[in-house]
Amino acid sequence: MKSTMVIRTKRGIPAMDKTLNLLRVLSILLLIGFPGNPASAQKRLSIKPTVGMQAVFSDFTIRPLYSTQSRLGRAFDGSSDFWSCLIQYEVNPKVRLAAGISESDLSLGYRITTPTSAVRQVTLAPLLQFPLKADLLLKENIRVGRLDPIGNHFAMIFNWYATAGVSLDWFRFDNFEGAVLSAGINDPRLDRVEVSERLPNVVRRLGASVQAGFGFQFKNRDKDRIDIQIVYSKGLQKMVLMDVDFKVNGSASALQTAARGSAFRLTLSYPIRLGKRVERPAE
């Protein structure tokens, strides 16, 4: 017989660090490293609204010694939503730059598992991000399906590209609201687990993260349509810490979990063209 207690809350958090120089350096390198080709046919400017889902998680900064009768693990939350709005500029046919604003989540969580019971806790709080990204075309006009005899597009056509970037992250809350959480499993037929959380400590409100992944830009008659991305975002700094005291069958221990803003994301966007500039080669 196994029982699981799941606790999921959404509360507030925050502090400060110097990461603006990282964004400035990357933007300079991108502009120097990927200059526009004077002979390119056109350059496009688009707005790119994006929605998606993500699995967010935290790290252990203090991992306790525990017996073979219990195990400690990360608690993922895969139901966190995500949105962003970016301005995208096509530097040349192979390179796109984008910058804007997005909202993700910080996650504090853990899972304590015994042979007969388990306690899992995940706490989320909104995190604003200001990303600067670059897309690099890997393969163009991949076709799935066929064209009909007169050339109508019944086939699925898309470009495959790699994406990477950095983000300035801002946690705009000062602290968590609410009391210290106490929870546990007290059924005498199960392993006894008692948990008591201390209030989270916001160590910084400004941080940074790096992002990398790949995407599929679907097309119709040479126009960009739906864009799907799979991205991993790694927070570089610990922004919030939380200490947790717990007992398993009367044996006391403690852990500390840290929120960085790390997440796996699946997103969907639709670029809306704002303008196109045609350039002619110099004679």
PDB file of N, CA and C in Angstrom, residues 211-245:
ATOM      1  N   GLN A 211      19.937  29.836 -22.588  1.00  0.00           N
ATOM      2  CA  GLN A 211      18.922  29.000 -23.213  1.00  0.00           C
ATOM      3  C   GLN A 211      19.484  28.371 -24.479  1.00  0.00           C
ATOM      4  N   ALA A 212      19.077  27.136 -24.758  1.00  0.00           N
ATOM      5  CA  ALA A 212      19.502  26.462 -25.978  1.00  0.00           C
ATOM      6  C   ALA A 212      18.457  25.421 -26.359  1.00  0.00           C
ATOM      7  N   GLY A 213      18.306  25.202 -27.662  1.00  0.00           N
ATOM      8  CA  GLY A 213      17.342  24.221 -28.130  1.00  0.00           C
ATOM      9  C   GLY A 213      17.269  24.219 -29.640  1.00  0.00           C
ATOM     10  N   PHE A 214      16.145  23.768 -30.166  1.00  0.00           N
ATOM     11  CA  PHE A 214      15.943  23.755 -31.604  1.00  0.00           C
ATOM     12  C   PHE A 214      14.475  24.027 -31.901  1.00  0.00           C
ATOM     13  N   GLY A 215      14.200  24.383 -33.163  1.00  0.00           N
ATOM     14  CA  GLY A 215      12.853  24.743 -33.539  1.00  0.00           C
ATOM     15  C   GLY A 215      12.515  24.318 -34.949  1.00  0.00           C
ATOM     16  N   PHE A 216      11.215  24.383 -35.243  1.00  0.00           N
ATOM     17  CA  PHE A 216      10.688  24.041 -36.560  1.00  0.00           C
ATOM     18  C   PHE A 216       9.806  25.195 -37.038  1.00  0.00           C
ATOM     19  N   GLN A 217      10.249  25.892 -38.074  1.00  0.00           N
ATOM     20  CA  GLN A 217       9.500  27.002 -38.654  1.00  0.00           C
ATOM     21  C   GLN A 217       8.716  26.480 -39.857  1.00  0.00           C
ATOM     22  N   PHE A 218       7.397  26.308 -39.678  1.00  0.00           N
ATOM     23  CA  PHE A 218       6.549  25.820 -40.759  1.00  0.00           C
ATOM     24  C   PHE A 218       6.248  26.956 -41.737  1.00  0.00           C
ATOM     25  N   LYS A 219       6.100  26.585 -43.013  1.00  0.00           N
ATOM     26  CA  LYS A 219       5.952  27.588 -44.075  1.00  0.00           C
ATOM     27  C   LYS A 219       4.779  27.223 -44.989  1.00  0.00           C
ATOM     28  N   ASN A 220       4.251  28.256 -45.634  1.00  0.00           N
ATOM     29  CA  ASN A 220       3.226  28.077 -46.643  1.00  0.00           C
ATOM     30  C   ASN A 220       3.441  29.123 -47.728  1.00  0.00           C
ATOM     31  N   ARG A 221       3.762  28.668 -48.940  1.00  0.00           N
ATOM     32  CA  ARG A 221       4.030  29.565 -50.065  1.00  0.00           C
ATOM     33  C   ARG A 221       5.096  30.603 -49.695  1.00  0.00           C
ATOM     34  N   ASP A 222       6.201  30.088 -49.108  1.00  0.00           N
ATOM     35  CA  ASP A 222       7.369  30.891 -48.744  1.00  0.00           C
ATOM     36  C   ASP A 222       7.101  31.908 -47.643  1.00  0.00           C
ATOM     37  N   LYS A 223       5.989  31.776 -46.931  1.00  0.00           N
ATOM     38  CA  LYS A 223       5.702  32.660 -45.804  1.00  0.00           C
ATOM     39  C   LYS A 223       5.799  31.867 -44.504  1.00  0.00           C
ATOM     40  N   ASP A 224       6.400  32.478 -43.485  1.00  0.00           N
ATOM     41  CA  ASP A 224       6.525  31.826 -42.192  1.00  0.00           C
ATOM     42  C   ASP A 224       5.166  31.726 -41.513  1.00  0.00           C
ATOM     43  N   ARG A 225       4.875  30.540 -40.989  1.00  0.00           N
ATOM     44  CA  ARG A 225       3.616  30.319 -40.279  1.00  0.00           C
ATOM     45  C   ARG A 225       3.922  29.908 -38.846  1.00  0.00           C
ATOM     46  N   ILE A 226       3.377  28.803 -38.386  1.00  0.00           N
ATOM     47  CA  ILE A 226       3.567  28.371 -37.006  1.00  0.00           C
ATOM     48  C   ILE A 226       5.029  27.988 -36.756  1.00  0.00           C
ATOM     49  N   ASP A 227       5.528  28.384 -35.600  1.00  0.00           N
ATOM     50  CA  ASP A 227       6.908  28.101 -35.196  1.00  0.00           C
ATOM     51  C   ASP A 227       6.863  27.325 -33.874  1.00  0.00           C
ATOM     52  N   ILE A 228       7.468  26.133 -33.846  1.00  0.00           N
ATOM     53  CA  ILE A 228       7.490  25.293 -32.645  1.00  0.00           C
ATOM     54  C   ILE A 228       8.926  25.174 -32.153  1.00  0.00           C
ATOM     55  N   GLN A 229       9.132  25.394 -30.838  1.00  0.00           N
ATOM     56  CA  GLN A 229      10.468  25.292 -30.257  1.00  0.00           C
ATOM     57  C   GLN A 229      10.470  24.344 -29.066  1.00  0.00           C
ATOM     58  N   ILE A 230      11.596  23.635 -28.892  1.00  0.00           N
ATOM     59  CA  ILE A 230      11.880  22.838 -27.695  1.00  0.00           C
ATOM     60  C   ILE A 230      13.171  23.395 -27.115  1.00  0.00           C
ATOM     61  N   VAL A 231      13.107  23.947 -25.900  1.00  0.00           N
ATOM     62  CA  VAL A 231      14.213  24.726 -25.352  1.00  0.00           C
ATOM     63  C   VAL A 231      14.473  24.328 -23.897  1.00  0.00           C
ATOM     64  N   TYR A 232      15.750  24.285 -23.532  1.00  0.00           N
ATOM     65  CA  TYR A 232      16.154  24.150 -22.130  1.00  0.00           C
ATOM     66  C   TYR A 232      16.732  25.477 -21.668  1.00  0.00           C
ATOM     67  N   SER A 233      16.204  25.991 -20.551  1.00  0.00           N
ATOM     68  CA  SER A 233      16.683  27.241 -19.970  1.00  0.00           C
ATOM     69  C   SER A 233      17.315  26.937 -18.612  1.00  0.00           C
ATOM     70  N   LYS A 234      18.565  27.371 -18.425  1.00  0.00           N
ATOM     71  CA  LYS A 234      19.306  27.089 -17.195  1.00  0.00           C
ATOM     72  C   LYS A 234      19.589  28.380 -16.444  1.00  0.00           C
ATOM     73  N   GLY A 235      19.034  28.511 -15.242  1.00  0.00           N
ATOM     74  CA  GLY A 235      19.327  29.666 -14.404  1.00  0.00           C
ATOM     75  C   GLY A 235      20.749  29.608 -13.879  1.00  0.00           C
ATOM     76  N   LEU A 236      21.448  30.735 -13.916  1.00  0.00           N
ATOM     77  CA  LEU A 236      22.861  30.755 -13.526  1.00  0.00           C
ATOM     78  C   LEU A 236      23.070  31.066 -12.053  1.00  0.00           C
ATOM     79  N   GLN A 237      22.091  31.696 -11.406  1.00  0.00           N
ATOM     80  CA  GLN A 237      22.250  32.078 -10.001  1.00  0.00           C
ATOM     81  C   GLN A 237      21.100  31.575  -9.152  1.00  0.00           C
ATOM     82  N   LYS A 238      21.422  31.284  -7.899  1.00  0.00           N
ATOM     83  CA  LYS A 238      20.379  30.927  -6.933  1.00  0.00           C
ATOM     84  C   LYS A 238      19.655  32.207  -6.540  1.00  0.00           C
ATOM     85  N   MET A 239      18.360  32.240  -6.759  1.00  0.00           N
ATOM     86  CA  MET A 239      17.586  33.444  -6.468  1.00  0.00           C
ATOM     87  C   MET A 239      16.786  33.325  -5.179  1.00  0.00           C
ATOM     88  N   VAL A 240      16.318  32.131  -4.870  1.00  0.00           N
ATOM     89  CA  VAL A 240      15.528  31.904  -3.651  1.00  0.00           C
ATOM     90  C   VAL A 240      15.975  30.595  -3.014  1.00  0.00           C
ATOM     91  N   LEU A 241      16.142  30.590  -1.693  1.00  0.00           N
ATOM     92  CA  LEU A 241      16.503  29.394  -0.941  1.00  0.00           C
ATOM     93  C   LEU A 241      15.403  29.062   0.063  1.00  0.00           C
ATOM     94  N   MET A 242      15.190  27.779   0.298  1.00  0.00           N
ATOM     95  CA  MET A 242      14.219  27.369   1.311  1.00  0.00           C
ATOM     96  C   MET A 242      14.761  26.175   2.081  1.00  0.00           C
ATOM     97  N   ASP A 243      14.738  26.270   3.434  1.00  0.00           N
ATOM     98  CA  ASP A 243      15.154  25.189   4.306  1.00  0.00           C
ATOM     99  C   ASP A 243      13.939  24.366   4.718  1.00  0.00           C
ATOM    100  N   VAL A 244      14.110  23.069   4.738  1.00  0.00           N
ATOM    101  CA  VAL A 244      13.023  22.154   5.072  1.00  0.00           C
ATOM    102  C   VAL A 244      13.522  21.162   6.114  1.00  0.00           C
ATOM    103  N   ASP A 245      12.793  21.052   7.234  1.00  0.00           N
ATOM    104  CA  ASP A 245      13.054  20.019   8.235  1.00  0.00           C
ATOM    105  C   ASP A 245      12.063  18.881   8.015  1.00  0.00           C
TER     106      ASP A 245
END
